[in-house]
Amino acid sequence: MYEHDVIVVGAGGAGLRAAIAAHEAGSDVAIVSKLHPVRSHTGAAEGGINAALQEGDDWELHAYDTMKGSDYLGDAPAVETLAQDAPEDTMRLEHWGMPFSREEDGRVSQRPFGGLSYPRTTYAGAETGHHLLHTMYEQVVKRGIQVYDEWYVMELATSDEDDPNDRSCHGVVAYDVQTGSVEGFKANDGVVLATGGPGQAFDHTTNAVSCTGDGHAMAYRAGAPLEDMEFIQFHPTSLPSTGVLISEGVRGEGGILYNANGERFMFEYGYANNSGELASRDVVARAELTEVNEGRGVDDEYVHLDMRHLGEERIMDRLENILHLAEDFEGVDGLVEPMPVKPGQHYAMGGIEVDENGQTCVDGLYAAGECACVSVHGGNRLGGNALPELIVFGKRAGRHAAGEDLGEPQIRTGYGDDVEDETETELPVQPGSAGLESSGGVAADGGVATDADGLVERAVERARTRVDTLMDRDDGVQHAEIRQKLQNAMTDYVNVFRTEEGVKKALRIIRECREEYQNVYVDDPSRTFNTDLQQTIETRNLIDVAETIALGALVRDEFRGAHWRKEHQERKDDEWLKHTLISWDDGEPDIFYRPVILEGQDKTYEPKERSY
Amino acid sequence: MSTQQQQPEEPQSQEAPEDPEMRGAESPVDEKEKQGGDIDQQTTPEEELEGETVHIKVFRYDPEVKGKQEPRFDDFHVPFEKGMTVLDAVMYARDTYDSSLTFRHSCRQAVCGSDAFFVNGKQRLGCKTQIADLEQPIRIEPLPHQEVVKDLVVDMDHFYDQMHTVEPYFQDEDTPNPADLEEQRQSPENREKIKMSSRCIWCGACMSSCNIAAGDNDYLGPAAINKAYKFAMDDREGEEIKEHRLRILEQEHGVWRCQTQFSCTEVCPKDIPLTEHIQELKREAVKKNLKFW
């Protein structure tokens, strides 16, 4: 058994930042990641980091834009914390040597992004995430922080009290991808999940193949609720054939969207008369698909993004990476022709419910980054707000896990007297576990072990049994088949436009996937680098996460942010200024709600109509 | 199941190297490629491939499983789709025909650096190499000069160790306090100077292509030297630290080992002028009268 004070799971932006912060707080910290840190998906982020750095801008404006962007589903204490901490945390990256783009006077450059009232997006070309990831990994190397790379975390070691609020997390179980060995990692002070997004639940996604919602699923089965999972961001500009992301920076610099008739449709058809292409992402994604659905799409599939008029010099200076992506993945030269783009699954606004200090309702279990929901993004994340979230809340989670006192959080977590617990929506199928294998079983079965060592040992035994069962089965269905079916269902029915009937269909297919998973088997008998085994376990996680997304999308019968419902074309503030929470209750999802916090430090954010 | 079944051929042991650890320069390559044939040339227009299958020959090796310990090539025939990449093809083969086919991959957009393979005799990223640009059958092998863990997966530990040798982290002389929101100023020109070097995704293609690195295990190699270049040329670190960095690069197995063969520059998927950076560091060292080998 390995032992550290703080175990960080995942080595993208949030995980690295959490590890650095925990280390600075004097903790013995280790990172356990299924990828080598520089392979993490944070590296694919392009646009930039929102931070109020300049005169004329201030954190309150950033907070206001974020609350508006969230369609008033962000929690003000979290949003204000983000806006207040982002400037210093961004500057810290600069002091760690991050190669930001510069102004003539040597100051870091900032550019406009969608939904921002001030050009506050700090960036490094169109490859900000790559530089952020590498800069933070460099700091991890500098500090000598232990990294267990290519170790796949399968289970949490959590106690098994009935009420998740009484449970505690003491470590994780991980599988050494190189050797196949399953080992325990005991965390004396805390486990920080920083496992990124669940984009692989969808077929057309900008997300890496590794984004399988592992942290979501593990925390969920350990009793921490998943929050606002229905809010999935579809980025307006992904390449049609691959899902590769074309940064919002293109529109930020002045790129224009055209339909097949050559019309600048954002204005021409009144989707966003003020901001046009720079309206927030949900607005632009819907506009593009409406164009396609009404027959004005190119090849009935996509629209054009044109940046030619920006000129070669400006493109090379600020968007060079986009030229390479369009060329390599779509065969289009962005200097001489417009690029084909369509909406692609991009980001999960929801995630593991945490407070401003990154803590879940399970003692010792933290989450940060895309796998967490603080919540700062509410119904719709503004471009440029994901990277500051990583550094701000990654840092806070790391410090708190290491034992630093960050003060009493204003956001509450878990099941308590402030939640509302009734759902009238009729479900088309019985969701949740099917059969014993997939029941998750996160707490120590039988409740024999109560000490930390015993809990970790029990979890290791459970994980070894699980691996042996998968490997011993000789026949059945392979994960790739189930995964593809799941991804297609989500893309077909829980996409930008959602109907009650469609979402119910998705839930039925998810149920089928669950049942088929009972017979899943691993064909590769090797213990060496068995990606078949790893992907089989990931697929189980995707099923759980996809189900929470579809359930959330079904019960929220309103139109808010990225969540569009055909039968409900209005935002229902009277009823729905609340978060959807789904917790795993003895093998079944339990849905409940917690009111959104609109009271900030000095003011209340009154919901207004969101127009751009 | 599709009619495009895997068509296993006899294990081509006469072609396969005996010891997977010794693969690399001795790797079997076509005569044409040995002679520096233009393998980048667009040989089959995409339109002509529509409806066709693509023939890939994939290197297989598993140290653990009986019958797979002897290195071999497996043949797969994969339906072609417009825009298909080498990564798409091996993913299709894995998901459809043989789930034990093993390779690293993640972002599919040339930024995570996981899927550097040896494709038709050249180090390339699987995800950004178009099938239509390659001559068939397409031979896909693990990176040469690295120990093979399984199939297309190589051991990257030595590569990472070399990257860490050059102290790959910013070392500031005296920076302002970030709480004052005051950055270290950097001219746009200086940022431009380090821009290309900062694009490295640690894929290992350059190191694998380098004959010198293959013969001298201690040679820092193009990736690590480029990483050091990024810091040494960054004005924000100051002169004293630059000199410290140059001293690391001047060691016996440092920049002077480079014989300017340009193979690293040729294979770099991010177009980093690696050889040029190495030469520039040599010039810096001469200017500063540092010892050189």
Short mmCIF file of C-alpha atoms in Angstrom, two decimals, chain A residues 6-435:
data_model
loop_
_atom_site.label_atom_id
_atom_site.label_comp_id
_atom_site.label_asym_id
_atom_site.label_seq_id
_atom_site.Cartn_x
_atom_site.Cartn_y
_atom_site.Cartn_z
CA VAL A 6 -2.93 14.09 -0.09
CA ILE A 7 -3.65 12.03 -3.20
CA VAL A 8 -4.59 13.97 -6.32
CA VAL A 9 -6.32 11.91 -8.99
CA GLY A 10 -5.71 13.35 -12.44
CA ALA A 11 -2.89 15.52 -13.70
CA GLY A 12 -4.52 18.15 -15.88
CA GLY A 13 -4.71 21.80 -14.90
CA ALA A 14 -6.78 21.36 -11.76
CA GLY A 15 -4.86 18.32 -10.52
CA LEU A 16 -1.44 19.88 -11.00
CA ARG A 17 -2.57 23.12 -9.38
CA ALA A 18 -4.06 21.23 -6.44
CA ALA A 19 -0.86 19.25 -6.00
CA ILE A 20 1.31 22.38 -6.07
CA ALA A 21 -0.96 24.09 -3.53
CA ALA A 22 -1.00 21.08 -1.21
CA HIS A 23 2.77 20.85 -1.47
CA GLU A 24 3.13 24.55 -0.65
CA ALA A 25 0.92 23.99 2.38
CA GLY A 26 3.53 21.52 3.62
CA SER A 27 1.78 18.33 2.65
CA ASP A 28 3.29 15.13 1.29
CA VAL A 29 1.30 14.99 -1.92
CA ALA A 30 1.20 12.50 -4.79
CA ILE A 31 -0.51 12.63 -8.16
CA VAL A 32 -2.05 9.47 -9.59
CA SER A 33 -3.01 9.76 -13.25
CA LYS A 34 -3.99 7.40 -16.03
CA LEU A 35 -1.98 9.55 -18.43
CA HIS A 36 1.42 11.14 -18.14
CA PRO A 37 0.67 14.70 -16.94
CA VAL A 38 1.62 16.44 -20.20
CA ARG A 39 -0.86 14.20 -22.03
CA SER A 40 -3.82 15.60 -20.08
CA HIS A 41 -6.71 17.13 -21.92
CA THR A 42 -6.13 20.62 -20.46
CA GLY A 43 -3.44 20.82 -23.14
CA ALA A 44 -6.13 21.02 -25.81
CA ALA A 45 -7.69 24.21 -24.39
CA GLU A 46 -7.10 26.99 -26.86
CA GLY A 47 -8.82 30.27 -25.99
CA GLY A 48 -7.56 31.75 -22.76
CA ILE A 49 -7.95 32.66 -19.11
CA ASN A 50 -10.44 35.29 -17.98
CA ALA A 51 -9.03 37.50 -15.25
CA ALA A 52 -9.69 41.16 -14.46
CA LEU A 53 -6.12 42.42 -14.76
CA GLN A 54 -6.38 45.81 -16.36
CA GLU A 55 -7.51 49.23 -15.30
CA GLY A 56 -11.11 49.73 -16.31
CA ASP A 57 -11.94 46.14 -15.52
CA ASP A 58 -12.61 44.67 -12.11
CA TRP A 59 -13.61 41.40 -10.52
CA GLU A 60 -17.18 42.59 -10.03
CA LEU A 61 -17.65 42.97 -13.77
CA HIS A 62 -16.21 39.52 -14.29
CA ALA A 63 -18.58 38.12 -11.67
CA TYR A 64 -21.54 39.89 -13.24
CA ASP A 65 -20.75 38.58 -16.73
CA THR A 66 -20.34 35.08 -15.34
CA MET A 67 -23.65 35.16 -13.46
CA LYS A 68 -25.43 36.43 -16.54
CA GLY A 69 -23.66 33.88 -18.72
CA SER A 70 -24.72 31.13 -16.32
CA ASP A 71 -28.36 32.13 -16.88
CA TYR A 72 -28.53 32.73 -13.13
CA LEU A 73 -27.72 29.21 -12.14
CA GLY A 74 -24.24 29.97 -10.86
CA ASP A 75 -23.81 30.25 -7.10
CA ALA A 76 -22.70 33.80 -6.34
CA PRO A 77 -20.13 32.87 -3.64
CA ALA A 78 -18.38 30.58 -6.11
CA VAL A 79 -18.60 33.02 -9.00
CA GLU A 80 -17.24 35.86 -6.88
CA THR A 81 -14.43 33.70 -5.57
CA LEU A 82 -13.48 32.85 -9.15
CA ALA A 83 -13.47 36.48 -10.21
CA GLN A 84 -11.56 37.62 -7.11
CA ASP A 85 -8.86 34.94 -7.20
CA ALA A 86 -8.34 34.71 -10.96
CA PRO A 87 -6.13 37.81 -11.38
CA GLU A 88 -3.51 36.77 -8.83
CA ASP A 89 -3.59 33.12 -9.87
CA THR A 90 -3.17 34.09 -13.53
CA MET A 91 -0.28 36.37 -12.65
CA ARG A 92 1.28 33.51 -10.73
CA LEU A 93 1.34 31.49 -13.95
CA GLU A 94 3.17 34.35 -15.60
CA HIS A 95 5.71 34.29 -12.80
CA TRP A 96 6.12 30.57 -13.36
CA GLY A 97 7.22 31.44 -16.88
CA MET A 98 4.06 30.84 -18.86
CA PRO A 99 4.61 32.28 -22.35
CA PHE A 100 1.56 34.53 -22.61
CA SER A 101 1.01 36.62 -25.71
CA ARG A 102 2.30 40.14 -25.17
CA GLU A 103 1.54 43.77 -25.91
CA GLU A 104 4.22 46.09 -27.26
CA ASP A 105 5.07 47.30 -23.74
CA GLY A 106 5.70 43.74 -22.59
CA ARG A 107 2.49 43.36 -20.59
CA VAL A 108 0.36 40.26 -21.05
CA SER A 109 -2.19 40.71 -23.79
CA GLN A 110 -5.95 40.32 -23.37
CA ARG A 111 -8.65 39.79 -25.97
CA PRO A 112 -12.45 39.83 -26.22
CA PHE A 113 -14.42 36.63 -25.75
CA GLY A 114 -18.10 35.78 -25.97
CA GLY A 115 -20.33 37.17 -23.23
CA LEU A 116 -17.63 39.38 -21.70
CA SER A 117 -18.21 43.09 -21.11
CA TYR A 118 -14.46 43.74 -21.17
CA PRO A 119 -11.69 42.08 -23.21
CA ARG A 120 -10.33 40.14 -20.22
CA THR A 121 -9.17 36.90 -21.81
CA THR A 122 -5.45 36.42 -21.25
CA TYR A 123 -3.99 33.98 -23.75
CA ALA A 124 -0.95 32.33 -25.24
CA GLY A 125 -1.64 32.21 -28.96
CA ALA A 126 -4.46 29.75 -29.60
CA GLU A 127 -2.80 27.13 -27.42
CA THR A 128 -3.27 28.54 -23.95
CA GLY A 129 -4.09 25.19 -22.36
CA HIS A 130 -0.95 23.57 -23.71
CA HIS A 131 1.18 26.27 -22.13
CA LEU A 132 -0.75 26.24 -18.89
CA LEU A 133 -0.44 22.46 -18.58
CA HIS A 134 3.28 22.41 -19.33
CA THR A 135 4.01 25.40 -17.10
CA MET A 136 2.32 23.73 -14.16
CA TYR A 137 3.92 20.37 -14.82
CA GLU A 138 7.28 22.17 -14.76
CA GLN A 139 6.44 23.47 -11.31
CA VAL A 140 5.53 19.96 -10.19
CA VAL A 141 8.93 18.73 -11.42
CA LYS A 142 10.64 21.65 -9.68
CA ARG A 143 9.03 20.70 -6.37
CA GLY A 144 9.79 17.02 -6.74
CA ILE A 145 6.13 16.07 -6.30
CA GLN A 146 5.62 12.35 -6.71
CA VAL A 147 3.71 11.41 -9.86
CA TYR A 148 2.34 7.92 -10.46
CA ASP A 149 1.66 8.21 -14.17
CA GLU A 150 -0.24 5.59 -16.16
CA TRP A 151 -1.95 4.39 -13.01
CA TYR A 152 -5.69 4.15 -13.55
CA VAL A 153 -7.76 4.94 -10.44
CA MET A 154 -10.72 2.53 -10.30
CA GLU A 155 -12.25 2.93 -6.88
CA LEU A 156 -12.38 5.18 -3.86
CA ALA A 157 -11.81 3.78 -0.40
CA THR A 158 -14.75 5.21 1.49
CA SER A 159 -16.52 4.23 4.67
CA ASP A 160 -20.07 2.95 4.41
CA GLU A 161 -22.33 4.91 6.74
CA ASP A 162 -25.91 5.15 5.48
CA ASP A 163 -25.82 8.92 5.15
CA PRO A 164 -23.12 10.09 2.71
CA ASN A 165 -22.65 13.17 4.90
CA ASP A 166 -21.24 10.86 7.57
CA ARG A 167 -18.90 9.00 5.24
CA SER A 168 -15.19 9.61 4.90
CA CYS A 169 -12.71 8.90 2.13
CA HIS A 170 -9.33 7.41 2.97
CA GLY A 171 -7.70 6.74 -0.32
CA VAL A 172 -8.03 5.22 -3.75
CA VAL A 173 -7.36 1.98 -5.55
CA ALA A 174 -5.40 2.19 -8.76
CA TYR A 175 -4.38 -0.20 -11.50
CA ASP A 176 -0.84 0.06 -12.87
CA VAL A 177 -1.46 0.16 -16.59
CA GLN A 178 2.06 -1.02 -17.38
CA THR A 179 2.00 -4.13 -15.19
CA GLY A 180 -1.64 -4.78 -14.37
CA SER A 181 -1.04 -4.70 -10.66
CA VAL A 182 -3.91 -3.36 -8.49
CA GLU A 183 -2.72 -1.41 -5.43
CA GLY A 184 -4.07 0.77 -2.64
CA PHE A 185 -3.12 4.41 -2.12
CA LYS A 186 -3.90 5.62 1.37
CA ALA A 187 -4.51 9.34 1.80
CA ASN A 188 -4.04 10.54 5.35
CA ASP A 189 -5.64 13.94 4.79
CA GLY A 190 -7.64 13.91 1.58
CA VAL A 191 -8.29 12.76 -1.96
CA VAL A 192 -8.71 15.41 -4.66
CA LEU A 193 -10.50 14.24 -7.80
CA ALA A 194 -9.39 16.24 -10.83
CA THR A 195 -10.31 13.81 -13.57
CA GLY A 196 -11.75 16.20 -16.15
CA GLY A 197 -14.86 16.01 -18.24
CA PRO A 198 -17.18 13.21 -19.39
CA GLY A 199 -17.20 14.19 -23.07
CA GLN A 200 -16.84 10.60 -24.26
CA ALA A 201 -20.46 10.07 -23.30
CA PHE A 202 -21.12 11.74 -26.66
CA ASP A 203 -20.20 10.69 -30.14
CA HIS A 204 -19.24 14.08 -31.57
CA THR A 205 -17.03 15.74 -28.98
CA THR A 206 -14.03 18.00 -28.75
CA ASN A 207 -12.93 15.96 -25.72
CA ALA A 208 -10.03 13.54 -25.61
CA VAL A 209 -10.62 9.79 -25.62
CA SER A 210 -9.50 9.81 -21.99
CA CYS A 211 -12.38 12.08 -20.88
CA THR A 212 -14.57 9.30 -19.53
CA GLY A 213 -16.00 10.81 -16.36
CA ASP A 214 -14.07 8.49 -14.04
CA GLY A 215 -14.05 10.94 -11.15
CA HIS A 216 -17.73 11.72 -11.61
CA ALA A 217 -18.68 8.06 -11.50
CA MET A 218 -16.48 7.18 -8.53
CA ALA A 219 -17.66 10.13 -6.43
CA TYR A 220 -21.26 9.45 -7.41
CA ARG A 221 -21.10 5.85 -6.32
CA ALA A 222 -19.37 6.92 -3.11
CA GLY A 223 -22.38 9.08 -2.28
CA ALA A 224 -21.37 12.57 -3.39
CA PRO A 225 -24.19 13.93 -5.57
CA LEU A 226 -23.66 15.01 -9.16
CA GLU A 227 -24.99 18.51 -9.73
CA ASP A 228 -26.58 20.12 -12.83
CA MET A 229 -25.46 17.33 -15.13
CA GLU A 230 -28.03 18.27 -17.77
CA PHE A 231 -26.02 21.35 -18.63
CA ILE A 232 -23.68 20.24 -21.37
CA GLN A 233 -21.93 22.85 -23.43
CA PHE A 234 -21.88 22.35 -27.16
CA HIS A 235 -19.09 24.46 -28.61
CA PRO A 236 -20.24 26.26 -31.76
CA THR A 237 -17.04 25.70 -33.68
CA SER A 238 -15.74 22.15 -33.90
CA LEU A 239 -14.55 20.56 -37.13
CA PRO A 240 -17.31 18.37 -38.59
CA SER A 241 -15.29 15.24 -39.33
CA THR A 242 -13.37 14.87 -36.09
CA GLY A 243 -14.78 17.19 -33.45
CA VAL A 244 -11.46 19.00 -33.21
CA LEU A 245 -11.98 22.36 -31.53
CA ILE A 246 -11.65 25.67 -33.35
CA SER A 247 -11.11 28.24 -30.62
CA GLU A 248 -13.63 30.93 -29.80
CA GLY A 249 -10.56 33.13 -30.18
CA VAL A 250 -11.28 33.10 -33.92
CA ARG A 251 -14.57 34.88 -33.32
CA GLY A 252 -12.93 36.93 -30.57
CA GLU A 253 -10.48 38.27 -33.12
CA GLY A 254 -13.29 39.02 -35.57
CA GLY A 255 -14.06 35.75 -37.36
CA ILE A 256 -17.49 35.66 -39.05
CA LEU A 257 -20.05 32.86 -39.38
CA TYR A 258 -21.83 32.40 -42.70
CA ASN A 259 -24.55 30.01 -43.81
CA ALA A 260 -24.65 28.26 -47.20
CA ASN A 261 -26.21 31.37 -48.79
CA GLY A 262 -23.27 33.47 -47.62
CA GLU A 263 -25.47 35.27 -45.11
CA ARG A 264 -24.04 36.46 -41.79
CA PHE A 265 -26.84 34.64 -40.06
CA MET A 266 -26.21 35.72 -36.46
CA PHE A 267 -27.41 39.19 -37.50
CA GLU A 268 -29.40 38.34 -40.62
CA TYR A 269 -31.82 36.08 -38.75
CA GLY A 270 -31.71 37.99 -35.48
CA TYR A 271 -30.11 35.36 -33.23
CA ALA A 272 -27.95 37.97 -31.48
CA ASN A 273 -28.38 41.49 -32.83
CA ASN A 274 -25.86 43.08 -30.51
CA SER A 275 -23.07 40.56 -30.11
CA GLY A 276 -23.44 38.53 -33.30
CA GLU A 277 -20.80 35.81 -33.40
CA LEU A 278 -19.72 36.74 -29.88
CA ALA A 279 -22.98 35.90 -28.21
CA SER A 280 -22.57 33.19 -25.61
CA ARG A 281 -21.92 29.65 -26.78
CA ASP A 282 -25.38 28.19 -26.25
CA VAL A 283 -26.90 30.96 -28.37
CA VAL A 284 -24.45 30.49 -31.25
CA ALA A 285 -24.68 26.68 -31.19
CA ARG A 286 -28.48 26.82 -31.44
CA ALA A 287 -28.29 29.39 -34.21
CA GLU A 288 -25.97 27.19 -36.29
CA LEU A 289 -28.14 24.11 -35.92
CA THR A 290 -31.27 26.11 -36.72
CA GLU A 291 -29.60 27.25 -39.94
CA VAL A 292 -28.78 23.64 -40.82
CA ASN A 293 -32.25 22.41 -39.86
CA GLU A 294 -33.89 25.11 -41.97
CA GLY A 295 -31.90 24.11 -45.02
CA ARG A 296 -29.30 26.86 -44.97
CA GLY A 297 -26.41 24.71 -43.83
CA VAL A 298 -23.48 23.74 -46.01
CA ASP A 299 -23.84 20.11 -47.14
CA ASP A 300 -26.81 19.96 -44.74
CA GLU A 301 -24.37 19.60 -41.91
CA TYR A 302 -22.34 22.64 -40.99
CA VAL A 303 -21.74 26.38 -41.44
CA HIS A 304 -18.66 28.37 -42.41
CA LEU A 305 -16.32 30.26 -40.13
CA ASP A 306 -14.35 32.83 -42.04
CA MET A 307 -11.19 34.50 -40.74
CA ARG A 308 -9.53 35.39 -44.05
CA HIS A 309 -10.26 39.12 -43.65
CA LEU A 310 -8.19 39.24 -40.45
CA GLY A 311 -5.07 39.08 -42.57
CA GLU A 312 -2.18 36.68 -42.52
CA GLU A 313 -0.12 38.68 -40.06
CA ARG A 314 -2.78 38.78 -37.35
CA ILE A 315 -3.75 35.17 -37.92
CA MET A 316 -0.14 34.03 -37.63
CA ASP A 317 0.34 36.08 -34.50
CA ARG A 318 -2.77 35.02 -32.63
CA LEU A 319 -4.41 32.06 -34.32
CA GLU A 320 -1.64 30.15 -36.02
CA ASN A 321 -2.59 26.92 -34.31
CA ILE A 322 -6.06 27.14 -35.89
CA LEU A 323 -4.51 27.16 -39.36
CA HIS A 324 -2.69 23.91 -38.54
CA LEU A 325 -5.81 22.25 -37.13
CA ALA A 326 -7.96 23.19 -40.13
CA GLU A 327 -5.26 21.98 -42.50
CA ASP A 328 -4.39 18.73 -40.71
CA PHE A 329 -7.86 17.60 -39.79
CA GLU A 330 -10.11 19.08 -42.47
CA GLY A 331 -7.74 19.79 -45.33
CA VAL A 332 -8.76 23.44 -45.41
CA ASP A 333 -6.38 26.40 -45.67
CA GLY A 334 -7.90 29.01 -43.36
CA LEU A 335 -5.98 31.79 -45.12
CA VAL A 336 -7.73 31.21 -48.44
CA GLU A 337 -11.08 29.61 -47.61
CA PRO A 338 -13.59 29.55 -44.76
CA MET A 339 -13.48 26.66 -42.32
CA PRO A 340 -16.38 24.21 -41.90
CA VAL A 341 -17.69 24.17 -38.31
CA LYS A 342 -20.57 22.69 -36.35
CA PRO A 343 -21.46 22.38 -32.68
CA GLY A 344 -19.68 19.64 -30.76
CA GLN A 345 -19.97 18.46 -27.17
CA HIS A 346 -17.32 20.45 -25.38
CA TYR A 347 -17.78 20.89 -21.66
CA ALA A 348 -19.84 19.72 -18.72
CA MET A 349 -21.02 22.64 -16.61
CA GLY A 350 -22.23 20.22 -13.97
CA GLY A 351 -20.19 17.73 -11.99
CA ILE A 352 -19.40 16.52 -8.50
CA GLU A 353 -21.08 18.82 -6.02
CA VAL A 354 -18.47 20.77 -4.04
CA ASP A 355 -18.27 23.94 -1.98
CA GLU A 356 -15.91 26.90 -2.57
CA ASN A 357 -13.12 24.94 -0.90
CA GLY A 358 -13.53 22.03 -3.26
CA GLN A 359 -14.96 19.73 -0.60
CA THR A 360 -17.77 17.25 -1.23
CA CYS A 361 -20.22 16.07 1.39
CA VAL A 362 -17.96 13.06 1.99
CA ASP A 363 -15.27 13.97 4.49
CA GLY A 364 -11.81 13.97 2.93
CA LEU A 365 -13.13 13.83 -0.64
CA TYR A 366 -12.51 16.86 -2.84
CA ALA A 367 -13.04 17.64 -6.50
CA ALA A 368 -11.81 20.42 -8.78
CA GLY A 369 -11.81 21.34 -12.44
CA GLU A 370 -14.30 20.10 -14.98
CA CYS A 371 -15.26 17.04 -12.96
CA ALA A 372 -16.51 19.35 -10.19
CA CYS A 373 -19.50 21.68 -9.98
CA VAL A 374 -18.84 24.56 -7.55
CA SER A 375 -20.95 25.97 -9.31
CA VAL A 376 -19.48 28.82 -11.33
CA HIS A 377 -20.82 28.05 -14.79
CA GLY A 378 -24.45 27.34 -13.99
CA GLY A 379 -26.42 26.78 -17.18
CA ASN A 380 -23.74 27.97 -19.57
CA ARG A 381 -19.99 28.46 -19.23
CA LEU A 382 -18.43 31.55 -20.75
CA GLY A 383 -15.44 30.96 -22.98
CA GLY A 384 -12.24 31.63 -21.06
CA ASN A 385 -13.77 30.67 -17.70
CA ALA A 386 -12.65 27.04 -17.59
CA LEU A 387 -8.95 27.71 -17.14
CA PRO A 388 -9.35 30.22 -14.28
CA GLU A 389 -11.64 27.68 -12.63
CA LEU A 390 -8.86 25.11 -12.78
CA ILE A 391 -6.28 27.29 -11.15
CA VAL A 392 -8.55 29.00 -8.62
CA PHE A 393 -10.44 25.96 -7.38
CA GLY A 394 -7.60 23.52 -7.95
CA LYS A 395 -5.51 25.65 -5.63
CA ARG A 396 -8.26 25.95 -3.03
CA ALA A 397 -9.00 22.22 -3.03
CA GLY A 398 -5.30 21.41 -2.66
CA ARG A 399 -4.82 23.82 0.21
CA HIS A 400 -7.93 22.68 2.03
CA ALA A 401 -7.11 19.01 1.57
CA ALA A 402 -3.69 19.75 3.04
CA GLY A 403 -5.38 21.11 6.15
CA GLU A 404 -5.30 24.85 5.59
CA ASP A 405 -8.24 26.76 6.99
CA LEU A 406 -9.97 28.61 4.17
CA GLY A 407 -12.92 29.71 6.28
CA GLU A 408 -16.47 28.48 6.43
CA PRO A 409 -17.94 27.85 2.96
CA GLN A 410 -21.23 29.47 2.03
CA ILE A 411 -22.20 26.70 -0.34
CA ARG A 412 -23.70 23.63 1.27
CA THR A 413 -23.27 20.11 -0.02
CA GLY A 414 -24.98 16.75 0.33
CA TYR A 415 -28.42 15.96 1.53
CA GLY A 416 -29.58 18.44 4.19
CA ASP A 417 -32.52 20.45 5.42
CA ASP A 418 -32.08 23.04 2.67
CA VAL A 419 -32.90 20.63 -0.13
CA GLU A 420 -36.15 19.90 -1.83
CA ASP A 421 -36.82 16.25 -2.42
CA GLU A 422 -39.61 15.58 -4.80
CA THR A 423 -39.65 14.77 -8.46
CA GLU A 424 -42.86 14.17 -10.29
CA THR A 425 -41.35 13.37 -13.64
CA GLU A 426 -42.19 9.92 -14.78
CA LEU A 427 -39.19 7.87 -15.80
CA PRO A 428 -39.45 5.52 -18.79
CA VAL A 429 -37.31 2.84 -17.19
CA GLN A 430 -35.91 1.91 -13.83
CA PRO A 431 -32.52 3.61 -13.91
CA GLY A 432 -29.45 2.61 -11.96
CA SER A 433 -27.69 -0.65 -11.39
CA ALA A 434 -28.59 -3.85 -13.14
CA GLY A 435 -27.32 -6.88 -11.35
#
